[in-house]
Short mmCIF file of C-alpha atoms and ligand atoms in Angstrom, two decimals:
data_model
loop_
_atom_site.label_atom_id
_atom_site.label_comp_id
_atom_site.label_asym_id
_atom_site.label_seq_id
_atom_site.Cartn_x
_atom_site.Cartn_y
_atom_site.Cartn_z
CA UNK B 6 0.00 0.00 0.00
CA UNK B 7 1.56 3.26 -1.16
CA UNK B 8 1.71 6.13 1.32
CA UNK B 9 -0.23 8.89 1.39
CA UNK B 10 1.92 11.76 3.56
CA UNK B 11 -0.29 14.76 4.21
CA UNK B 12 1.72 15.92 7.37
CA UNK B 13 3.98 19.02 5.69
CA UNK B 14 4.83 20.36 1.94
CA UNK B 15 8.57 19.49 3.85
CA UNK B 16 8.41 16.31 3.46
CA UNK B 17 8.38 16.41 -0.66
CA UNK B 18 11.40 14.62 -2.38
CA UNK B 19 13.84 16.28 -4.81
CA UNK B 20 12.41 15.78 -8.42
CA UNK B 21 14.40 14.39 -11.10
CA UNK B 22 15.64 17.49 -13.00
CA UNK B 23 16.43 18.48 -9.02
CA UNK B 24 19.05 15.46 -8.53
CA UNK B 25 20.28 15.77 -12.05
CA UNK B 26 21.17 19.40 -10.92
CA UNK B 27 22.91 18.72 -7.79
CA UNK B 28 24.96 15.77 -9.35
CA UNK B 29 26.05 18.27 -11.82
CA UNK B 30 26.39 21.41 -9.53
CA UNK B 31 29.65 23.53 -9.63
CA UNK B 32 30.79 24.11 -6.61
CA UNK B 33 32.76 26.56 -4.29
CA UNK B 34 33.88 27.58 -0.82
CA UNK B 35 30.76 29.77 -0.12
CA UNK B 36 32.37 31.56 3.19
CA UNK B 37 34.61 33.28 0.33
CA UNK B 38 31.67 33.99 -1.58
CA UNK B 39 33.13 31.79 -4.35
CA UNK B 40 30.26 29.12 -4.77
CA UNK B 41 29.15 29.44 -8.21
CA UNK B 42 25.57 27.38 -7.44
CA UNK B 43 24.91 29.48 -4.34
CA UNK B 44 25.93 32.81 -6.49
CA UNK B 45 23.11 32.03 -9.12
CA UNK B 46 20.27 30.78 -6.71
CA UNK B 47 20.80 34.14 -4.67
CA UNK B 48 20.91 36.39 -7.38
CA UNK B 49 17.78 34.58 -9.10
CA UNK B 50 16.18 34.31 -5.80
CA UNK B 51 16.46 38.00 -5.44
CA UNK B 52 15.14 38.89 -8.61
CA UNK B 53 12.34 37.01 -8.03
CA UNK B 54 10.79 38.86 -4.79
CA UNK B 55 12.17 42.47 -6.51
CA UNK B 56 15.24 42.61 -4.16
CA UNK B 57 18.80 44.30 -4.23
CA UNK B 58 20.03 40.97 -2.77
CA UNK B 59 19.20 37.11 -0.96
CA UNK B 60 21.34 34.86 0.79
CA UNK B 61 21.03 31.41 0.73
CA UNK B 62 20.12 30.26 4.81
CA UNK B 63 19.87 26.37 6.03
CA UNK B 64 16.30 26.45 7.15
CA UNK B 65 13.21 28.80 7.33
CA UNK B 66 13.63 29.29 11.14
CA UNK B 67 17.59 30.60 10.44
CA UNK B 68 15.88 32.70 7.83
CA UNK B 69 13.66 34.35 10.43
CA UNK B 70 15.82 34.49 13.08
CA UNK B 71 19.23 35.96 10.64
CA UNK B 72 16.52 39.02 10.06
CA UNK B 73 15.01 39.77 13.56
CA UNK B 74 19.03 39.85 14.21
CA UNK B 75 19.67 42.05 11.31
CA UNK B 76 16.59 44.49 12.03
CA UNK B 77 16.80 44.78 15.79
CA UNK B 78 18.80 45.70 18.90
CA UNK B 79 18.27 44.39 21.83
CA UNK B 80 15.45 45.57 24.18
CA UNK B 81 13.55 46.38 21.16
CA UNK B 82 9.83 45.23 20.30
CA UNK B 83 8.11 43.00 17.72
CA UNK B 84 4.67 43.25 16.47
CA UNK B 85 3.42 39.76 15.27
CA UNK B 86 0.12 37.92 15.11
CA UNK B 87 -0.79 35.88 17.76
CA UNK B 88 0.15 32.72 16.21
CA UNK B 89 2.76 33.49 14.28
CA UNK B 90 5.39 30.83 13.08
CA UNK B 91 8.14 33.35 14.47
CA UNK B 92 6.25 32.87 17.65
CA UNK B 93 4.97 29.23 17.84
CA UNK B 94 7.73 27.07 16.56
CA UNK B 95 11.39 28.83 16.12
CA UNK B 96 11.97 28.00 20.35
CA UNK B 97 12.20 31.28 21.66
CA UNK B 98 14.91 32.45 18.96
CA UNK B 99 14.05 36.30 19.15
CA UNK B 100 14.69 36.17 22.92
CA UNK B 101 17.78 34.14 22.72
CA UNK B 102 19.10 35.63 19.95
CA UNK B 103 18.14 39.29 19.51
CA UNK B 104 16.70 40.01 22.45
CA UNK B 105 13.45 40.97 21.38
CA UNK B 106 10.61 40.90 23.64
CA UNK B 107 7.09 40.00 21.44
CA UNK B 108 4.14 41.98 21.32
CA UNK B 109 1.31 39.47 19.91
CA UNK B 110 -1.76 40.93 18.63
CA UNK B 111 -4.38 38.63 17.08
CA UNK B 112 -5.58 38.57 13.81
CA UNK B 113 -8.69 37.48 11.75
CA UNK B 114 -7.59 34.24 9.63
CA UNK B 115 -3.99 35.10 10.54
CA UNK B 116 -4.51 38.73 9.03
CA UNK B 117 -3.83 41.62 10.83
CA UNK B 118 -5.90 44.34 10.60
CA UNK B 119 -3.72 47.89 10.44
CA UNK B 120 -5.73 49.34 13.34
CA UNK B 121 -4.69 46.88 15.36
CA UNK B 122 -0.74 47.08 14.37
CA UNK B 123 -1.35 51.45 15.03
CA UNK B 124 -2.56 50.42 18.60
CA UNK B 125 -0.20 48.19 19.28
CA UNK B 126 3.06 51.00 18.22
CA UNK B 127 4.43 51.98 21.72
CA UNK B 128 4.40 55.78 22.53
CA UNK B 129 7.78 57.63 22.97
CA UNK B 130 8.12 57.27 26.95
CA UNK B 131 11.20 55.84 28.67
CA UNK B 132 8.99 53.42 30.46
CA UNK B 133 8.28 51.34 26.79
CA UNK B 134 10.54 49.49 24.57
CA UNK B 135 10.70 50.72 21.35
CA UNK B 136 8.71 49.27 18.48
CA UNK B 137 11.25 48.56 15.47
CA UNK B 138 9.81 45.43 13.70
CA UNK B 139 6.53 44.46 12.11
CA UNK B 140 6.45 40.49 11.61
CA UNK B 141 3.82 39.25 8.79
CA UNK B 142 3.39 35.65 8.21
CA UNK B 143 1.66 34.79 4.16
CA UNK B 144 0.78 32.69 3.58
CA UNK B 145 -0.43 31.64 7.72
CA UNK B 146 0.59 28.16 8.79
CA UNK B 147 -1.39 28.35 12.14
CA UNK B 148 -4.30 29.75 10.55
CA UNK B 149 -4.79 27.12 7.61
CA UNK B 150 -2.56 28.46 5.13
CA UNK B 151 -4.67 32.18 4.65
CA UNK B 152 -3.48 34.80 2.72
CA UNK B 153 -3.15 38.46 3.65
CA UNK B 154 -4.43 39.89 0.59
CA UNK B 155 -2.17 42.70 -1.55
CA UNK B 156 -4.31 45.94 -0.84
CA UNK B 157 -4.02 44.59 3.28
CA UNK B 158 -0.11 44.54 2.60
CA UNK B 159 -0.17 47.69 1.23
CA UNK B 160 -2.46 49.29 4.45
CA UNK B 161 0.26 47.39 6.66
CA UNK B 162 3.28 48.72 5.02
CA UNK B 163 1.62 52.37 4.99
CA UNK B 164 1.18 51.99 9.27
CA UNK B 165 4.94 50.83 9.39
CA UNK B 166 6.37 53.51 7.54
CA UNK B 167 4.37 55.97 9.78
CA UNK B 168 5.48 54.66 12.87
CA UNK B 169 9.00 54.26 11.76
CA UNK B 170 9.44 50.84 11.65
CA UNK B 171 10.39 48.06 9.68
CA UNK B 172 8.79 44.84 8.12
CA UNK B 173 9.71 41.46 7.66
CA UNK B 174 7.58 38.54 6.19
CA UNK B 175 7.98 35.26 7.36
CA UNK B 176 6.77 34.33 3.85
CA UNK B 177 7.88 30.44 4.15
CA UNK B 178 4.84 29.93 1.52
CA UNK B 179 4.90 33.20 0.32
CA UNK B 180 4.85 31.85 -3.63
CA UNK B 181 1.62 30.00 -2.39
CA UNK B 182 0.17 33.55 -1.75
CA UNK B 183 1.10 34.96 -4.69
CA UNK B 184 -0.41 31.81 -6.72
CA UNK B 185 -3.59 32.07 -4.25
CA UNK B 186 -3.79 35.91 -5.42
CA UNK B 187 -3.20 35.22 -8.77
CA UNK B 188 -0.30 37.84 -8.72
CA UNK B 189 3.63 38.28 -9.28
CA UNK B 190 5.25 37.45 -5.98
CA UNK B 191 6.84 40.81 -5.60
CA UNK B 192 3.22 42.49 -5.60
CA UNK B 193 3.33 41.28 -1.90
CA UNK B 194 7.36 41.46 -1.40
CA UNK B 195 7.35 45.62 -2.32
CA UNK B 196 5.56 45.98 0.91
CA UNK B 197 7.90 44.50 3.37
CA UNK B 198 11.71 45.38 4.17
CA UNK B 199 13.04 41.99 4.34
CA UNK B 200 11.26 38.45 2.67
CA UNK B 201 12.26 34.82 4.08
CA UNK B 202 11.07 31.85 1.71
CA UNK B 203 11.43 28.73 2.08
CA UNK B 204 12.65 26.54 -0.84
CA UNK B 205 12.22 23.00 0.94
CA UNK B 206 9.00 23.21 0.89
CA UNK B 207 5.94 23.04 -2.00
CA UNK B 208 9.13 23.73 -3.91
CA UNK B 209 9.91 20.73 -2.85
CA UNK B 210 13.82 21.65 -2.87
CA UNK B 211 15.57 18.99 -0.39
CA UNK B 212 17.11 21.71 1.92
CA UNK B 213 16.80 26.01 2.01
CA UNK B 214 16.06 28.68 2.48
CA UNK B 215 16.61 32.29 1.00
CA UNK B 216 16.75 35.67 2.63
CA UNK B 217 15.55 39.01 0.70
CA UNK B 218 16.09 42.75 1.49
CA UNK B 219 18.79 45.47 0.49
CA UNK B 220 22.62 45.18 -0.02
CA UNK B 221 23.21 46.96 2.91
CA UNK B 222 20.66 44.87 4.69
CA UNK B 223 21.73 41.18 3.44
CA UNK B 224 25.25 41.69 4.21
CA UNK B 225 23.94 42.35 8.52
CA UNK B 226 22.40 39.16 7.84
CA UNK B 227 25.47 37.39 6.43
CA UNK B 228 27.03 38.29 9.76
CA UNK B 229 24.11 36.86 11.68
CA UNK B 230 24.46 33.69 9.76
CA UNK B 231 28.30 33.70 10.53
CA UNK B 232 27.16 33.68 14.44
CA UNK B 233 24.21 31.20 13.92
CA UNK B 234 27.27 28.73 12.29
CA UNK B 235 25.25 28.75 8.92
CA UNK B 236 28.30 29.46 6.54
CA UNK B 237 27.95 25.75 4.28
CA UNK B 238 31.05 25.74 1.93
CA UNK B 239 30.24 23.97 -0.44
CA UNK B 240 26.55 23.52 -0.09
CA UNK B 241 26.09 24.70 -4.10
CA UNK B 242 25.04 20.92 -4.35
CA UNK B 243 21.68 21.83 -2.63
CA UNK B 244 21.15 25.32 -4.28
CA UNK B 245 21.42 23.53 -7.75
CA UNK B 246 18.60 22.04 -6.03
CA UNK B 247 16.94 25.32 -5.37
CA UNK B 248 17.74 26.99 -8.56
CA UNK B 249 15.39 24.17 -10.24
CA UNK B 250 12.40 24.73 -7.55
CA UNK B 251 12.12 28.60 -8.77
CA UNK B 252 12.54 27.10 -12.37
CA UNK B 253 10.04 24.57 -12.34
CA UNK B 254 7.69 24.48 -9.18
CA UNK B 255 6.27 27.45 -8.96
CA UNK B 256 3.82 27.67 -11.79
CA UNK B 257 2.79 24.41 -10.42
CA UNK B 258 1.23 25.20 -6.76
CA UNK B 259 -2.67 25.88 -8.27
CA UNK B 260 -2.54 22.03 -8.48
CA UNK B 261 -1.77 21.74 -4.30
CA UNK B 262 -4.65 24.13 -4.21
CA UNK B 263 -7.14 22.43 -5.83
CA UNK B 264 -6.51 19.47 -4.14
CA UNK B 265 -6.50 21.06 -0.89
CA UNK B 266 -10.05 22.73 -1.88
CA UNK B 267 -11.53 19.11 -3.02
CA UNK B 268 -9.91 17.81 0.35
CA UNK B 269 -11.83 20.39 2.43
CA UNK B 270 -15.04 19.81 0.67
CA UNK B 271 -15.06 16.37 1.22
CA UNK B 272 -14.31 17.04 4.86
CA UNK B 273 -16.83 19.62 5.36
CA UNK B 274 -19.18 16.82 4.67
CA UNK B 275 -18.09 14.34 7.67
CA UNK B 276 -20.26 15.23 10.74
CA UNK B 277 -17.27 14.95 13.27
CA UNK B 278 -15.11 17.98 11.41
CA UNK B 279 -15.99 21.20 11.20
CA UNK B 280 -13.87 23.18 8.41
CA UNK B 281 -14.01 26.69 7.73
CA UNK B 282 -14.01 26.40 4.23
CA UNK B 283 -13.53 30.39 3.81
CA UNK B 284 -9.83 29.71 5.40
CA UNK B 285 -8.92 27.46 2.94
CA UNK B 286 -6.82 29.28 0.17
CA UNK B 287 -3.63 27.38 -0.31
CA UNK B 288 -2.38 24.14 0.18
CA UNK B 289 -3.48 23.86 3.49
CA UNK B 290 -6.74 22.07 5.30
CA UNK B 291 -7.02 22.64 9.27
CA UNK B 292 -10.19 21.47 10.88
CA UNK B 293 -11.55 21.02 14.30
CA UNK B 294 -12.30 17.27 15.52
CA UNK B 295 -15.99 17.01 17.73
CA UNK B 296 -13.90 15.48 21.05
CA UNK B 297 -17.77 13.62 21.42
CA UNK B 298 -16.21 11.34 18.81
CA UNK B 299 -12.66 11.08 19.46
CA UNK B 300 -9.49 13.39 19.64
CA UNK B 301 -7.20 14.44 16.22
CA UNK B 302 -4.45 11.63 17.88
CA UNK B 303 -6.74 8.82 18.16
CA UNK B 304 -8.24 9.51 14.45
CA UNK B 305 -5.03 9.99 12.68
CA UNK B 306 -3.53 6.60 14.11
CA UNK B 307 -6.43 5.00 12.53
CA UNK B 308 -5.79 6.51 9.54
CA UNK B 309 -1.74 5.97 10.02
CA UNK B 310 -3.15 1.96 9.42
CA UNK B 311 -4.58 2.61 6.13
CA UNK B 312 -1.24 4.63 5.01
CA UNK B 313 -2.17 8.14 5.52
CA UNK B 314 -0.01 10.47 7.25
CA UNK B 315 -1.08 13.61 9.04
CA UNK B 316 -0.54 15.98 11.78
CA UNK B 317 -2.43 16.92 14.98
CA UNK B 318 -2.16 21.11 15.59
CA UNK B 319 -3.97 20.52 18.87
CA UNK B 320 -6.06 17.57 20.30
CA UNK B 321 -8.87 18.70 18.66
CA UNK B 322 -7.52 19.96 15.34
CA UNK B 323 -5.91 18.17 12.45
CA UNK B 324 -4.05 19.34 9.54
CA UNK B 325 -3.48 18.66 6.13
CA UNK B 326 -1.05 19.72 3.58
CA UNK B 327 -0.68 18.94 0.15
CA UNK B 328 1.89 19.03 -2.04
CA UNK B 329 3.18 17.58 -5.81
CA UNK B 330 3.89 14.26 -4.50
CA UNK B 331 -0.04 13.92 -3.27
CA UNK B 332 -2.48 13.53 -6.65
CA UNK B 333 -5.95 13.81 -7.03
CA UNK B 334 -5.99 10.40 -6.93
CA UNK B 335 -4.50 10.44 -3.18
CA UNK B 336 -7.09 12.86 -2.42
CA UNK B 337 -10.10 10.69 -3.12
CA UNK B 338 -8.34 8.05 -1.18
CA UNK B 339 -7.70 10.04 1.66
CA UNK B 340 -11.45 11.15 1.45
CA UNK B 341 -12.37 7.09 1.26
CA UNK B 342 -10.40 6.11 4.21
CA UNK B 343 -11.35 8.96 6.82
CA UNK B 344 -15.00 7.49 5.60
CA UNK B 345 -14.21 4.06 6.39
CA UNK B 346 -12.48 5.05 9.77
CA UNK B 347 -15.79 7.19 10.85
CA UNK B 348 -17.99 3.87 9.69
CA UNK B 349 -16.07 1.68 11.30
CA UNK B 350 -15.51 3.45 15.10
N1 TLP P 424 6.77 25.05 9.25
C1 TLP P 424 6.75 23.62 9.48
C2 TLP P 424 6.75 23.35 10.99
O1 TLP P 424 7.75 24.05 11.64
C3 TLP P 424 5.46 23.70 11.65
C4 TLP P 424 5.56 23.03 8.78
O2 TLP P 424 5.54 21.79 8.65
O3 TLP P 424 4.67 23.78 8.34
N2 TLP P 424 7.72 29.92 8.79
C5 TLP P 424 6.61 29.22 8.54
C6 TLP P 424 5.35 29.96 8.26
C7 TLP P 424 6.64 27.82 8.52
O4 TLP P 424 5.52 27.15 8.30
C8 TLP P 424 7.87 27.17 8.78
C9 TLP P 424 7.94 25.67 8.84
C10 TLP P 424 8.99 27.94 9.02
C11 TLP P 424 8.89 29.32 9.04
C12 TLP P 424 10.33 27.33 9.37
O5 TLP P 424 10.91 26.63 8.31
P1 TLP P 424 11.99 25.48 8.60
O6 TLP P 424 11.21 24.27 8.98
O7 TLP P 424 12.71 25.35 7.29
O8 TLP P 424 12.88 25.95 9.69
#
């Protein structure tokens, strides 16, 4: 029985052209700035989201964490949505590492509305920190993969430049948004200062991500990287990797939409889950489990047994991700066994 794993776009393999690419990569010592591999996938990279300059970054979380260092000083504040990646799942990096204290304000869908972000600004008054960094997340992992639509971008950019600070997009799925929005990526990019993406994942790259912003601004995060120990030599064997995902799998992410839309319509239709259809706009399907029928654990082992893999966010909420190794085919399957599970318990 083939597998079925809906858990994370992260877990995609490398495609073909991807592993012809890295066998054939030319490589360099990148700490001297001589990989040739690394060289093209940043300066592609870069043109891609409409910036001066990227650098290449092991993971989304370094990504992140090598631009709160690059933005901030220490004492400073961070605006971010309530569940933010930055703030859920990178273990307390902006207080280890920048030390940033977090100002969480919560948003509709994972959108935050620019009144809120005004609000939030502190006032001049030695009592405060001071407010330097505005954190977006698009698409929103926590919230089901929602999009924060251009003209929103736009509103959130104009508060920032008002109160004088900057803005950063965690934008691990930010091609995602721009496929959801039916837009060129750097529609959303022009609003923010600084872009993380991640490569590794509906890319479906084996390893990366990049890092977006000005000269001036990439080469502070070079140095962060340098202290985070994420200089990789020779790593141009993975870039050639990454060079191929913006090539080739971007114009391909309606399909993981689709899917993700058929997946949520069959699931709207199982009495246990509610889904909030309306939140579904990528490649991403979260929905609440009734806990009078079971918890998300208890389901998802039961569907483990019939070869379908997903995650629990919470007891009581599962999610689903697709991505180019999961057809339409695997969709309808996925649909048949949850069925099977419900008639069975
Ligand atoms: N998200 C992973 C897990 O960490 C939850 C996933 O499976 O979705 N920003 C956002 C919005 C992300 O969703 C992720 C990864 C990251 C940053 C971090 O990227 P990595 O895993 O490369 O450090």
């Amino acid at each position: 029985m083939s597998k079925i794993d809906l858990r994370s776009d992260t877990v995609t393999q490398p495609t073909e052209e991807m592993w012809r690419a890295m066998a054939e990569a030319e490589v360099g010592d990148d700490v001297y700035g001589e990989d040739p591999s690394i060289n093209r996938l940043q300066e592609l990279a870069a043109d891609m989201v409409g910036k001066e300059a990227a650098l290449y970054v092991p993971s989304g979380t370094m990504g992140n964490q090598v631009c709160l260092m690059a933005h901030t000083r220490r004492g400073e504040e961070i605006i971010l949505e309530d569940e933010a990646h930055i703030f859920m799942y990178e273990a307390g990096g902006p207080a280890v590492l920048s030390g940033c204290q977090l100002h969480r304000i919560p948003g509709e869908r994972g959108v935050l509305h620019p009144d809120d972000v005004r609000a939030a600004v502190r006032a001049e008054n030695i009592h405060f920190p001071e407010t330097t960094l505005l954190c977006l997340e698009n698409t929103h992992n926590r919230a089901g993969g929602t999009v924060t639509p251009v003209q929103r971008m736009r509103e959130l950019a104009e508060v920032a430049q008002e109160a004088g600070m900057n803005i950063h997009l965690d934008g691990a799925r930010v091609f995602n948004a721009a496929c959801a929005e039916g837009v060129d990526v750097r529609r959303i990019t022009e609003h923010v200062d600084s872009v993380q993406f991640c490569l590794s994942k509906g890319l479906a790259a084996p390893v990366g991500s990049i890092v977006a912003g000005t000269e001036e601004f990439i080469a502070r995060c070079l140095r962060a990287r340098k202290i985070l120990g994420g200089g990789m030599r020779q790593a141009g064997i993975i870039a050639a990797a990454g060079v191929v995902a913006l090539q080739t799998m971007v114009d391909r992410l309606e399909e993981d939409h689709a899917n993700a839309r058929r997946l949520a319509e069959g699931i709207a239709d199982m009495a246990p889950f509610t889904v909030d259809l309306d939140s579904v706009q990528s490649n991403i399907v979260a929905y609440d489990v009734d806990p009078e029928w079971f918890s998300a654990p208890a389901f998802l082992d039961e569907l483990r047994e019939r070869g379908i893999m997903a995650n629990p966010v919470t007891p009581q909420r599962i999610r689903m991700v697709t991505h180019y190794q999961v057809d339409s085919a695997d969709i309808e399957r996925t649909l048949d066994s949850m069925t099977e599970v419900l008639s069975q318990w």
